[in-house]
Amino acid sequence: MRHTAPLLLAATLASAHAQSSIHFDPTQHVWNLSAGAMSYVLGVNDHQALQTIYWGARLHPSATFPQPRQLPEAASFDPGIASTPLEYPGWGGGLPYEPALKISFLDGNRSLQLEFVDAKVTADELEITTKDALAPVFVHLHYHPYPEGVLARWSTIENRGKDTITVEQAGSATWNLPANRNYELSSLTGRWGAEWQLETEALHPGINVLESRRGSTSHQSNPWFAIATRGETTETSGPVWFGELGWSGSWRISVEQTHADRVRITGGYNPFDFAYPLAPGQSLETPKFYAGYTTSGHGEASRILHRFQRAEILPQRPSPKPRPVIFNSWEATEFNVDEAGQIALAEKAATLGVERMVIDDGWFGQRNTDHAGLGDWYVNPQKFPHGLKPVIDRVHALGMDFGIWVEPEMVNPDSDLYRKHPDWAMNFPGRPRTEARNQLLLNLARPDVRQYVFNWLDKLVSENDIAFLKWDYNRNWSEPGWDAVPLPQQKEIYVKYVDNLYSILADLRKKHPQLEIESCSGGGGRVDLGILRYTDEVWPSDNTDALDRLVIQDGFTHAYSPNLMMAWVTDVPNFLDRRSIPLDFRFLVAMSGSLGIGNNLNKWTPEDFATATRMVAFYKQIRPTVQLGDLHRLSSPRNPKDNTDSETSALQYVSTDGATSVVFAYLHSQHFGRPFPTVHLQGLDPAATYRLTPLDPDKAPGLATERNGSQLMGQGIDLALRGDYDATAIRLERTR
Ligand code: GLA
């Protein structure tokens, strides 16, 4: 055993947070990490490899663990390392499953055998250094337990040799589950206009790949997973192992069940088309891969992630401000924005109680359609002859702040920028440049492009009183070439592009601390824990049909907090499916996230204004509970048996101090005059008394104004919802 490990003197280093800790047993080389209600234990095995010992419910501090041992060979075809739950397997030694790391050396060798070197505990973090048995390749494994019940893991691969090595596959972590044949995997899939579709399927021997090869996070698959025990786990009970990756570029999570029924999950950079050379002295850090565990079902798994995102990830961590009610002009005016038109809309929006006015696409360059203008970020002088100032001043005078749409990473070939710098667009020299929405990607990995993008954004925000950017991104990558650097480095584009994106966002926020940013990608194409370190909210989908939105929002909340979920009320018939849903139902759907209004207010009747004003006022009362409380998905808009739409759904939010709660109930379509199912509340104090304030008293007949928590949860409440698209909400306040 090559133990250069300095013995850690302190056996226990509790973090600043009481609920996360790192314990170390120096006699066995075993670390016990606790994060909220979860414990995670790992150790150095008899082959000097790091091995997972335990991932599950929080253990009592008296729990002890012998040094782990590599499992024996099952057959000559199934070596010991195939069944051993390794923490970070390098590809080598006949590993037949997904490795966390694969490297090629100049001499053609491609085998790695990572062995323990030493470990150190600093503040909240455990860092274990491993090294290849022969080559001077060091891999540092980082573990950061958070009190909310989440463990972050990532790695740093360091070349201390004399020759360049090439990293061909780099995962952040491998997570091992207890042996069981009865797991099911939930994931979020979709496409433009239909993101956040929750899919659940039984695991079986073989590999399930969740991934994006598109250069960004993608609508098609989100880097989130939840694994539960089939027949045992429900929304409110049973074990769930869950996780999400913090990376906004091409990513991959492999969920693999071995033929010995062991489940391992490896995630990080997508190895497709990946190669990252490390010259002597260089290192590569992988994205953070966060995971947690609960015994209280899918609902609690979501709540752990929501609390974690608000306390540890979002730019305004640990206490994000409530999101303002916004008006966005996109669906009202599309590209036809101008000074008078935007001021007229702002004036109408202000009467509703809107707090932020956002001008969407069309305000810059020669941007009259989606065929031109991206890249030319000057204010269009025909549409805004006096610049943006008159609009912004008027918006401020109306008591709102001002936001604006940008799409910084894109360029239309019909733009001054492209005519001047055609080489700035991502391309393979001599090959056609594939356009999507008539646009190309700027190669943000280039330092000159990064500088250009930062400079104009900084100028725009410095010269105008802008509180908010809606940062859009409307296509996938194609031809990801980067011929300005030598051939071996060209594939670094997959890492450097995203690193530069993050650094622009970070620098912009640093220079303009009041600025808030939304991550939008033609809807929900770029939502992940990487971009969320720099953005305050996301646009989950361009699909604003309220019925579809219930399903979209349900899927979204499995992985992300409701305060991130920008939700607009828009006009009917809906642009996507021509469905017409009453305005109050549309509001009540949007009010279960961060409320926005995207209607053409010029076409509204006085009744519409009255409905909207009432809803915005009600929303402001419940907003802290909705955005920053605990969500209980009381009944799903999806029929869990066959994933079809259900007839009804209900949601409840409870503030973290338990003092307030709000219930939303939705009748999507009524069949055979069936009554709305009794709504059993959750998460209340059974001994406390709550005052109930229904939004529509006639829809909650006979509802006593005060009720006891046990009664609200046990007996539940009955609502008089009727017909198609009927909905209501009830506010609760604890009185004693
Ligand atoms: C994308 C966004 C929309 C809107 C348009 C503007 O599709 O998702 O909300 O901003 O771009 O072109």
XYZ file of C-alpha atoms and ligand atoms in Angstrom:
748
model
C 0.000 0.000 0.000
C 1.639 3.230 -1.040
C 0.461 5.290 1.881
C 1.839 8.743 1.631
C -1.355 9.806 3.386
C -0.794 12.193 6.237
C -2.964 11.001 9.082
C -5.788 13.374 9.678
C -5.543 14.464 13.248
C -9.133 15.428 13.688
C -11.417 12.449 13.362
C -14.404 14.728 12.914
C -14.579 18.061 11.208
C -18.069 19.407 11.448
C -18.875 22.030 8.843
C -20.136 25.505 9.574
C -23.620 24.047 9.106
C -24.774 21.827 11.908
C -26.417 19.367 9.537
C -23.488 18.446 7.367
C -20.308 16.833 8.582
C -17.311 14.808 7.502
C -16.117 12.036 9.837
C -12.899 10.157 9.222
C -11.792 6.859 10.672
C -7.991 6.959 10.266
C -7.553 3.312 11.205
C -9.643 2.109 8.265
C -9.388 4.976 5.785
C -13.124 5.388 5.766
C -14.978 8.704 5.419
C -18.551 9.197 6.570
C -20.184 12.265 5.071
C -23.519 13.478 6.374
C -25.748 15.895 4.516
C -29.167 16.603 6.023
C -31.023 13.306 6.290
C -28.467 11.446 4.154
C -25.174 9.705 4.858
C -22.566 8.748 2.301
C -19.663 6.511 3.271
C -16.607 5.634 1.211
C -13.265 4.041 1.908
C -10.002 2.783 0.478
C -10.260 -0.923 -0.336
C -7.662 -3.676 -0.184
C -6.561 -2.796 -3.766
C -6.009 0.885 -2.822
C -9.059 1.878 -4.866
C -11.836 4.091 -3.523
C -15.013 2.175 -2.951
C -18.548 3.247 -2.054
C -19.605 1.714 1.251
C -23.007 3.272 1.808
C -25.448 5.788 0.290
C -28.729 6.140 2.137
C -30.504 7.455 5.231
C -28.431 9.338 7.790
C -26.527 6.990 10.087
C -26.004 7.298 13.786
C -22.501 8.615 14.568
C -21.690 5.343 16.342
C -21.922 3.393 13.041
C -18.586 1.756 12.186
C -17.268 0.300 8.968
C -14.475 -2.154 8.314
C -12.094 -1.411 5.460
C -13.978 -2.267 2.254
C -12.759 -5.147 0.114
C -12.905 -5.546 -3.621
C -15.575 -8.102 -4.495
C -14.300 -11.469 -5.796
C -14.262 -12.413 -9.470
C -17.611 -14.009 -10.355
C -16.300 -15.698 -13.497
C -13.388 -15.113 -15.817
C -15.801 -12.869 -17.743
C -16.843 -10.915 -14.672
C -13.752 -9.674 -12.874
C -13.886 -8.306 -9.336
C -13.753 -4.675 -10.477
C -16.928 -5.249 -12.518
C -19.045 -5.823 -9.432
C -17.119 -3.673 -6.958
C -18.826 -0.314 -6.385
C -15.878 1.924 -7.289
C -16.106 5.622 -6.534
C -14.295 6.807 -9.645
C -13.234 3.987 -11.957
C -10.552 4.719 -14.491
C -10.772 2.649 -17.665
C -8.272 -0.159 -17.289
C -7.827 -3.573 -15.751
C -10.616 -5.019 -17.876
C -13.389 -2.755 -16.565
C -16.356 -3.790 -18.734
C -18.685 -0.982 -17.610
C -18.855 2.778 -17.919
C -15.629 4.357 -16.617
C -15.534 7.740 -14.897
C -12.251 8.553 -16.633
C -10.521 7.440 -19.810
C -7.153 8.801 -20.865
C -4.817 8.109 -23.766
C -1.070 8.503 -23.426
C 1.379 9.480 -26.159
C 2.823 5.963 -26.295
C -0.547 4.449 -27.116
C -1.292 3.193 -23.603
C -4.899 3.804 -22.579
C -5.036 2.032 -19.230
C -5.580 3.703 -15.856
C -5.550 2.302 -12.367
C -6.357 4.947 -9.790
C -4.990 4.371 -6.290
C -5.384 6.328 -3.079
C -2.634 8.843 -2.283
C -3.923 11.134 0.445
C -6.890 13.085 1.690
C -7.545 16.436 3.223
C -10.569 18.047 4.792
C -10.970 21.789 4.425
C -13.950 23.730 5.737
C -16.893 21.891 4.154
C -14.982 19.759 1.686
C -13.219 16.427 1.517
C -10.594 16.142 -1.203
C -9.132 12.727 -1.890
C -6.165 12.502 -4.208
C -5.639 9.391 -6.283
C -2.931 8.588 -8.793
C -2.476 6.140 -11.588
C -0.411 3.159 -10.393
C 2.307 3.980 -12.967
C 1.865 7.339 -14.721
C 2.046 10.725 -12.964
C -1.663 11.381 -13.561
C -3.307 12.623 -10.382
C -7.057 12.721 -9.947
C -8.488 14.766 -7.100
C -11.962 13.731 -5.995
C -13.979 16.446 -4.280
C -16.896 15.883 -1.893
C -18.957 18.753 -0.491
C -21.884 17.770 1.757
C -24.606 20.412 2.135
C -26.977 20.652 5.117
C -30.032 20.628 2.840
C -29.336 16.949 2.120
C -27.241 17.137 -1.047
C -23.687 15.983 -1.703
C -21.707 17.649 -4.496
C -18.990 15.612 -6.195
C -16.548 16.527 -8.919
C -12.984 15.729 -9.976
C -9.835 17.483 -11.111
C -7.548 15.589 -13.472
C -3.967 16.767 -13.290
C -1.051 15.863 -15.540
C 2.184 15.973 -13.548
C 4.095 14.057 -16.243
C 6.455 15.258 -18.973
C 4.210 14.384 -21.923
C 0.817 15.623 -22.979
C -2.040 13.244 -22.226
C -5.514 13.335 -23.746
C -8.622 13.029 -21.614
C -11.132 11.149 -23.781
C -13.886 10.763 -21.228
C -14.265 12.656 -17.953
C -17.070 12.048 -15.523
C -17.637 14.076 -12.392
C -18.514 11.080 -10.238
C -19.829 7.555 -10.168
C -22.692 6.943 -7.733
C -23.393 3.369 -6.597
C -26.758 2.199 -5.301
C -27.387 -0.751 -2.987
C -27.859 -4.015 -4.909
C -31.507 -4.436 -5.906
C -33.337 -5.789 -8.968
C -36.351 -3.622 -8.403
C -35.382 -0.072 -9.304
C -37.184 2.357 -11.576
C -35.631 5.408 -13.208
C -37.447 8.717 -13.625
C -36.088 11.229 -16.089
C -37.234 14.431 -17.793
C -37.492 14.400 -21.539
C -39.196 16.485 -24.222
C -38.708 18.819 -27.154
C -39.386 22.454 -28.022
C -42.854 23.398 -26.727
C -43.101 20.131 -24.775
C -40.280 20.134 -22.257
C -40.319 18.515 -18.795
C -42.188 15.300 -19.625
C -41.630 12.941 -16.718
C -40.860 9.378 -17.818
C -40.486 6.445 -15.455
C -39.263 3.014 -16.480
C -38.009 -0.124 -14.793
C -34.256 -0.562 -14.758
C -32.927 -3.780 -16.219
C -29.440 -5.057 -16.976
C -27.883 -2.712 -19.506
C -27.364 1.003 -19.827
C -29.773 3.911 -19.882
C -28.166 7.020 -21.347
C -29.505 10.474 -20.543
C -27.565 12.997 -22.569
C -27.244 16.041 -24.752
C -24.853 16.129 -27.709
C -26.251 19.497 -28.760
C -23.643 21.767 -27.162
C -26.056 22.914 -24.462
C -28.309 21.359 -21.832
C -31.211 20.692 -24.269
C -34.999 20.466 -24.276
C -34.772 16.761 -25.093
C -33.235 15.586 -21.856
C -32.484 17.411 -18.616
C -29.492 16.365 -16.497
C -31.651 15.116 -13.615
C -32.489 11.596 -12.466
C -34.447 9.942 -9.676
C -34.230 6.251 -8.887
C -36.882 4.686 -6.696
C -37.972 1.217 -5.652
C -40.739 -0.146 -7.839
C -44.007 -0.793 -5.997
C -42.666 0.850 -2.847
C -41.927 4.506 -3.604
C -44.735 7.004 -4.114
C -44.992 10.788 -4.139
C -45.120 10.810 -0.324
C -43.117 7.794 0.845
C -40.361 5.354 -0.009
C -36.711 5.638 -0.982
C -35.461 7.926 -3.759
C -31.855 8.434 -4.868
C -31.725 11.526 -7.034
C -29.240 13.869 -8.611
C -28.535 16.598 -11.111
C -25.518 17.780 -13.000
C -24.326 21.390 -13.101
C -23.249 21.748 -16.707
C -24.720 23.771 -19.583
C -22.771 22.102 -22.391
C -23.003 18.607 -23.864
C -23.439 16.233 -20.931
C -24.130 12.587 -20.242
C -25.515 10.613 -17.315
C -25.296 6.823 -17.713
C -27.522 4.757 -15.487
C -26.202 1.267 -15.723
C -27.441 -1.930 -14.153
C -24.730 -4.537 -14.214
C -25.452 -8.189 -14.808
C -24.969 -8.713 -11.085
C -27.831 -6.247 -10.473
C -25.680 -3.440 -9.218
C -26.705 0.035 -10.317
C -24.102 2.700 -10.955
C -24.622 6.203 -12.282
C -21.795 8.055 -13.987
C -22.153 11.618 -15.221
C -20.129 14.518 -16.514
C -18.874 15.784 -19.867
C -20.421 13.955 -22.798
C -17.623 11.771 -24.210
C -19.095 12.015 -27.720
C -16.565 13.903 -29.915
C -14.706 14.809 -26.717
C -10.942 15.131 -26.349
C -9.159 17.417 -23.934
C -5.361 17.464 -24.085
C -3.484 18.167 -20.861
C 0.049 19.431 -21.362
C 2.498 18.894 -18.484
C 1.250 20.830 -15.465
C -2.265 21.332 -16.817
C -5.464 20.106 -15.253
C -9.136 19.736 -16.136
C -11.969 20.190 -13.670
C -15.251 18.359 -14.260
C -18.719 19.822 -13.614
C -20.332 19.384 -10.216
C -22.641 16.401 -9.907
C -25.102 16.817 -7.018
C -27.064 13.967 -5.452
C -29.300 13.267 -2.498
C -31.408 10.611 -0.862
C -34.707 10.510 0.984
C -37.024 7.882 2.460
C -40.034 10.190 1.951
C -40.852 9.765 -1.723
C -40.590 11.876 -4.855
C -42.214 14.920 -3.236
C -39.522 15.203 -0.571
C -36.772 14.519 -3.139
C -38.029 17.593 -5.037
C -38.272 19.710 -1.900
C -34.676 18.863 -0.954
C -33.549 20.024 -4.395
C -35.689 23.184 -4.198
C -34.312 24.170 -0.778
C -30.786 23.345 -1.900
C -31.060 25.433 -5.080
C -32.336 28.463 -3.186
C -29.829 28.192 -0.322
C -26.692 27.078 -2.188
C -26.931 27.583 -5.965
C -28.863 30.671 -7.062
C -26.968 33.979 -7.345
C -28.990 35.454 -4.486
C -28.240 32.439 -2.246
C -28.936 31.807 0.608
C -32.098 33.960 0.555
C -33.272 34.800 -2.955
C -35.645 37.746 -3.191
C -39.186 36.962 -4.334
C -39.413 37.253 -8.118
C -41.303 40.329 -9.347
C -44.513 40.126 -11.387
C -43.441 40.879 -14.937
C -45.034 41.967 -18.175
C -43.289 40.804 -21.359
C -44.288 42.236 -24.710
C -43.227 39.311 -26.965
C -46.555 37.656 -27.664
C -48.239 41.083 -27.907
C -45.935 42.768 -30.402
C -43.295 40.220 -31.511
C -40.675 42.151 -33.549
C -42.878 45.253 -33.918
C -41.534 47.051 -30.890
C -41.253 50.839 -30.763
C -41.219 53.616 -28.207
C -44.903 54.553 -28.300
C -46.160 50.971 -28.428
C -44.025 49.766 -25.534
C -44.939 52.774 -23.388
C -48.640 52.152 -24.063
C -48.286 48.525 -22.953
C -46.257 49.535 -19.894
C -48.958 51.954 -18.814
C -51.608 49.262 -19.035
C -49.394 46.702 -17.269
C -48.746 49.089 -14.394
C -52.471 49.323 -13.612
C -52.493 45.558 -12.970
C -49.818 45.726 -10.303
C -46.986 44.550 -12.573
C -43.523 45.260 -11.146
C -41.213 44.734 -14.134
C -41.652 45.623 -17.809
C -39.618 43.539 -20.270
C -39.079 44.386 -23.934
C -38.417 41.177 -25.827
C -36.799 40.586 -29.234
C -36.744 43.219 -31.998
C -35.306 46.355 -30.319
C -31.774 46.250 -31.798
C -29.881 46.326 -35.116
C -31.983 45.666 -38.202
C -34.069 43.123 -36.317
C -37.482 43.191 -37.988
C -37.792 39.436 -38.419
C -35.681 36.514 -37.250
C -33.662 36.769 -40.496
C -31.385 39.638 -39.489
C -29.778 41.678 -36.767
C -28.417 39.198 -34.204
C -24.912 40.379 -33.382
C -25.623 44.107 -33.908
C -26.493 45.229 -30.411
C -27.208 48.919 -30.966
C -30.668 50.328 -30.296
C -32.647 50.435 -33.544
C -32.940 54.167 -34.378
C -36.204 53.876 -36.334
C -38.008 52.089 -33.501
C -36.401 54.017 -30.642
C -35.232 57.368 -32.079
C -34.282 58.655 -28.625
C -32.675 55.438 -27.448
C -34.205 53.331 -24.689
C -34.192 56.151 -22.137
C -37.712 57.520 -22.706
C -39.221 54.047 -22.320
C -37.130 53.243 -19.257
C -37.944 56.599 -17.643
C -41.647 56.070 -18.233
C -41.452 52.514 -16.855
C -39.747 53.838 -13.728
C -42.301 56.630 -13.370
C -44.979 53.942 -13.458
C -43.309 52.255 -10.487
C -41.777 49.318 -12.386
C -38.228 48.340 -13.232
C -37.049 47.529 -16.732
C -35.757 44.421 -18.454
C -34.708 43.565 -21.981
C -34.138 40.521 -24.217
C -30.693 39.574 -25.523
C -29.298 36.589 -27.407
C -25.565 37.201 -26.999
C -24.169 33.926 -28.343
C -25.805 34.151 -31.759
C -25.293 35.906 -35.064
C -27.430 36.230 -38.175
C -25.383 36.001 -41.385
C -27.364 39.128 -42.318
C -25.649 41.350 -39.749
C -22.778 43.832 -39.669
C -21.007 41.614 -37.130
C -21.011 38.594 -39.431
C -19.968 40.637 -42.457
C -16.993 41.896 -40.430
C -16.089 38.677 -38.596
C -17.338 35.608 -40.477
C -14.606 33.624 -38.741
C -16.243 34.261 -35.353
C -19.089 31.879 -36.167
C -18.599 28.251 -35.192
C -17.646 26.398 -38.384
C -15.522 23.764 -40.045
C -13.525 25.625 -42.714
C -14.837 24.963 -46.200
C -17.949 23.145 -44.988
C -21.467 24.586 -45.192
C -22.540 26.440 -42.054
C -25.836 24.926 -40.969
C -28.314 27.627 -40.010
C -31.191 27.249 -37.566
C -33.727 30.064 -37.176
C -31.498 31.787 -39.755
C -28.700 32.079 -37.246
C -25.240 30.729 -36.446
C -23.435 30.337 -33.152
C -20.607 32.598 -32.189
C -17.623 30.603 -31.001
C -17.576 31.852 -27.436
C -14.484 29.737 -26.704
C -12.480 32.355 -28.648
C -11.072 35.019 -26.305
C -11.882 37.821 -28.820
C -15.513 36.730 -29.109
C -15.807 36.428 -25.345
C -14.456 39.964 -24.994
C -16.789 41.383 -27.655
C -19.833 39.806 -26.028
C -18.905 40.973 -22.534
C -18.117 44.492 -23.746
C -21.419 45.188 -25.477
C -23.448 43.667 -22.629
C -21.520 45.741 -20.108
C -22.055 48.881 -22.216
C -25.779 48.205 -22.632
C -26.284 47.704 -18.891
C -23.995 50.607 -17.935
C -25.667 53.100 -20.281
C -29.252 52.112 -19.484
C -30.973 51.483 -16.188
C -31.598 47.792 -16.856
C -32.634 45.574 -13.942
C -33.074 42.349 -15.878
C -31.833 40.491 -18.935
C -33.784 37.715 -20.604
C -30.784 35.810 -22.015
C -31.971 33.670 -24.914
C -30.268 30.911 -26.929
C -32.249 29.593 -29.845
C -30.431 26.739 -31.539
C -28.186 23.693 -31.157
C -24.571 23.516 -32.160
C -23.466 22.362 -35.581
C -19.981 22.241 -37.142
C -18.237 22.769 -33.768
C -14.891 23.688 -35.320
C -12.267 26.018 -33.837
C -9.455 26.289 -36.372
C -7.821 29.310 -34.699
C -6.084 26.955 -32.240
C -3.793 23.990 -33.032
C -5.549 20.745 -33.908
C -5.148 18.958 -30.556
C -6.928 21.798 -28.751
C -9.841 22.224 -31.134
C -12.168 19.934 -29.214
C -11.603 21.962 -26.058
C -14.443 24.041 -27.491
C -16.900 21.803 -25.588
C -15.447 22.976 -22.270
C -14.094 26.444 -23.037
C -17.284 27.723 -24.666
C -19.284 26.997 -21.503
C -16.528 28.226 -19.185
C -16.539 31.541 -21.072
C -20.323 31.746 -20.959
C -20.184 31.349 -17.171
C -17.366 33.868 -16.847
C -19.257 36.499 -18.866
C -22.319 36.021 -16.666
C -20.186 36.127 -13.513
C -18.282 39.260 -14.570
C -21.453 41.027 -15.638
C -23.130 40.312 -12.313
C -20.035 41.372 -10.408
C -19.910 44.690 -12.207
C -23.683 45.199 -11.999
C -24.729 43.640 -8.683
C -28.385 44.657 -9.059
C -28.767 42.936 -12.416
C -30.986 39.851 -12.589
C -30.886 37.366 -15.466
C -33.245 34.759 -16.909
C -31.923 31.692 -18.716
C -34.096 31.064 -21.758
C -33.365 28.763 -24.663
C -36.357 28.794 -26.957
C -38.148 27.802 -23.745
C -36.487 25.381 -21.333
C -33.453 24.309 -23.368
C -30.847 25.535 -20.891
C -31.898 24.781 -17.329
C -29.285 23.134 -15.109
C -27.383 23.752 -11.887
C -24.439 25.199 -13.847
C -26.248 28.155 -15.436
C -28.377 28.583 -12.298
C -25.347 29.789 -10.369
C -25.553 32.905 -12.548
C -29.240 33.232 -13.406
C -32.188 34.025 -11.154
C -34.978 32.341 -13.096
C -35.632 30.319 -16.239
C -38.208 30.210 -18.971
C -39.448 26.593 -18.818
C -41.197 26.506 -22.194
C -42.474 28.603 -25.076
C -45.647 26.577 -24.646
C -47.939 28.826 -22.594
C -51.155 26.851 -23.053
C -52.418 26.548 -19.467
C -53.415 22.883 -19.753
C -50.071 21.841 -21.226
C -48.342 24.071 -18.722
C -49.786 22.091 -15.798
C -47.929 19.020 -17.081
C -44.809 21.012 -17.981
C -44.726 22.675 -14.568
C -45.338 19.388 -12.770
C -42.311 17.849 -14.505
C -40.231 20.986 -13.947
C -40.810 20.943 -10.190
C -39.464 17.416 -9.907
C -36.034 18.917 -10.557
C -36.203 22.689 -9.983
C -37.675 25.156 -7.515
C -40.975 26.961 -8.288
C -39.374 30.400 -7.800
C -37.230 29.725 -10.883
C -40.241 28.871 -12.967
C -41.292 31.936 -14.928
C -44.911 31.385 -15.972
C -46.841 33.753 -18.220
C -50.513 34.212 -18.773
C -50.964 34.629 -22.541
C -53.734 35.179 -25.060
C -56.225 32.676 -26.412
C -56.659 30.881 -28.681
C -53.176 29.714 -27.744
C -50.655 30.165 -30.577
C -49.539 26.533 -30.361
C -52.736 24.490 -30.080
C -55.570 27.028 -30.611
C -57.040 26.047 -27.229
C -59.080 28.700 -25.424
C -58.970 28.523 -21.652
C -60.664 31.122 -19.403
C -58.445 33.892 -18.051
C -58.821 33.010 -14.362
C -57.687 29.413 -14.996
C -54.705 30.717 -16.999
C -53.805 32.991 -14.094
C -54.116 30.261 -11.476
C -51.747 28.034 -13.467
C -49.165 30.821 -13.857
C -49.542 31.825 -10.186
C -48.093 28.472 -9.072
C -44.666 29.710 -10.211
C -43.193 33.173 -10.819
C -46.055 35.113 -12.368
C -45.700 36.908 -15.667
C -48.180 38.446 -18.071
C -47.538 38.119 -21.783
C -50.881 39.174 -23.226
C -51.669 41.848 -25.743
C -53.186 44.247 -23.224
C -54.399 46.462 -26.062
C -57.058 43.839 -26.790
C -58.244 43.313 -23.221
C -61.775 44.140 -22.052
C -62.459 45.948 -18.758
C -63.487 42.547 -17.312
C -60.080 41.116 -18.252
C -58.366 44.006 -16.477
C -60.542 43.441 -13.399
C -59.785 39.692 -13.323
C -56.066 40.281 -13.778
C -55.911 42.990 -11.101
C -57.668 40.707 -8.607
C -55.340 37.813 -9.447
C -52.146 39.868 -9.210
C -53.239 41.205 -5.801
C -53.973 37.665 -4.571
C -50.665 36.468 -6.002
C -48.719 39.082 -4.092
C -50.239 37.730 -0.854
C -49.238 34.142 -1.565
C -45.999 34.846 -3.464
C -43.461 34.169 -0.676
C -45.195 30.880 0.129
C -45.330 29.772 -3.522
C -41.834 30.826 -4.464
C -39.897 30.071 -1.304
C -42.003 27.494 0.548
C -42.281 23.709 0.374
C -44.244 22.328 -2.566
C -46.549 19.355 -2.115
C -47.864 17.958 -5.418
C -51.212 16.800 -4.006
C -52.436 15.238 -7.228
C -50.692 15.108 -10.545
C -51.972 16.482 -13.874
C -50.640 13.246 -15.330
C -52.330 9.958 -14.782
C -49.415 8.017 -13.285
C -50.704 4.649 -14.556
C -50.438 5.462 -18.238
C -48.990 8.998 -18.320
C -52.132 10.406 -19.961
C -53.578 13.708 -18.782
C -55.767 13.425 -15.713
C -59.087 15.219 -15.184
C -58.006 17.132 -12.087
C -54.880 18.213 -10.252
C -53.966 20.052 -7.058
C -50.904 21.702 -5.551
C -50.096 22.997 -2.097
C -47.272 25.194 -0.827
C -46.328 25.599 2.835
C -44.008 28.366 4.007
C -40.808 27.109 5.627
C -41.902 28.484 9.017
C -45.254 26.711 8.638
C -47.216 29.944 9.175
C -48.839 30.167 5.744
C -49.971 27.803 3.032
C -51.831 27.961 -0.266
C -53.775 25.331 -2.175
C -54.459 25.387 -5.924
C -57.103 23.102 -7.415
C -57.653 22.610 -11.154
C -60.521 20.865 -12.902
C -59.208 20.290 -16.428
C -62.306 18.625 -17.825
C -65.359 17.302 -16.086
C -66.845 13.955 -17.035
C -70.252 12.615 -15.977
C -70.684 15.502 -13.526
C -68.215 13.866 -11.170
C -67.486 15.922 -8.038
C -63.993 17.325 -7.588
C -62.060 14.781 -5.487
C -61.647 15.739 -1.821
C -58.348 17.573 -1.422
C -56.286 16.229 1.496
C -53.728 18.814 2.555
C -50.158 17.971 3.514
C -47.285 19.434 5.470
C -49.412 21.212 8.112
C -49.008 21.098 11.869
C -51.773 18.691 12.990
C -52.211 20.554 16.278
C -52.339 24.061 14.775
C -55.387 26.025 13.680
C -55.497 27.695 10.277
C -57.623 30.534 8.961
C -58.817 29.787 5.408
C -59.379 32.537 2.861
C -60.758 31.197 -0.424
C -60.081 33.215 -3.558
C -63.638 32.357 -4.693
C -65.904 31.661 -1.675
C -68.594 30.229 -3.974
C -66.177 27.502 -5.094
C -65.423 26.477 -1.501
C -68.943 26.335 -0.004
C -69.308 25.565 3.653
C -65.602 25.887 4.228
C -65.222 26.909 7.871
C -63.052 29.983 8.202
C -60.875 28.215 10.760
C -59.859 24.564 10.809
C -57.453 22.368 12.605
C -54.390 21.007 10.703
C -55.181 17.360 11.396
C -58.675 17.900 9.994
C -57.405 19.643 6.856
C -55.039 16.762 6.208
C -57.334 13.931 7.342
C -60.830 15.011 6.355
C -59.602 17.320 3.601
C -61.629 19.985 1.820
C -64.368 19.712 -0.790
C -64.566 22.175 -3.650
C -67.422 23.058 -5.976
C -65.548 23.170 -9.276
C -67.701 22.632 -12.368
C -67.229 22.077 -16.070
C -64.067 22.369 -18.126
C -61.202 24.620 -16.991
C -62.456 25.583 -13.571
C -59.895 26.390 -10.884
C -59.496 28.108 -7.559
C -57.079 28.760 -4.716
C -57.297 28.947 -0.929
C -54.935 30.809 1.338
C -54.197 29.478 4.835
C -52.707 31.301 7.810
C -51.837 29.607 11.072
C -53.637 31.412 13.872
C -52.596 29.258 16.864
C -37.440 32.511 -28.081
C -37.994 32.697 -26.674
C -39.276 33.487 -26.752
C -38.987 34.830 -27.405
C -38.367 34.623 -28.774
C -37.905 35.940 -29.365
O -38.238 31.676 -28.828
O -38.204 31.467 -26.034
O -39.823 33.689 -25.459
O -38.126 35.575 -26.587
O -37.244 33.752 -28.718
O -37.349 35.802 -30.616
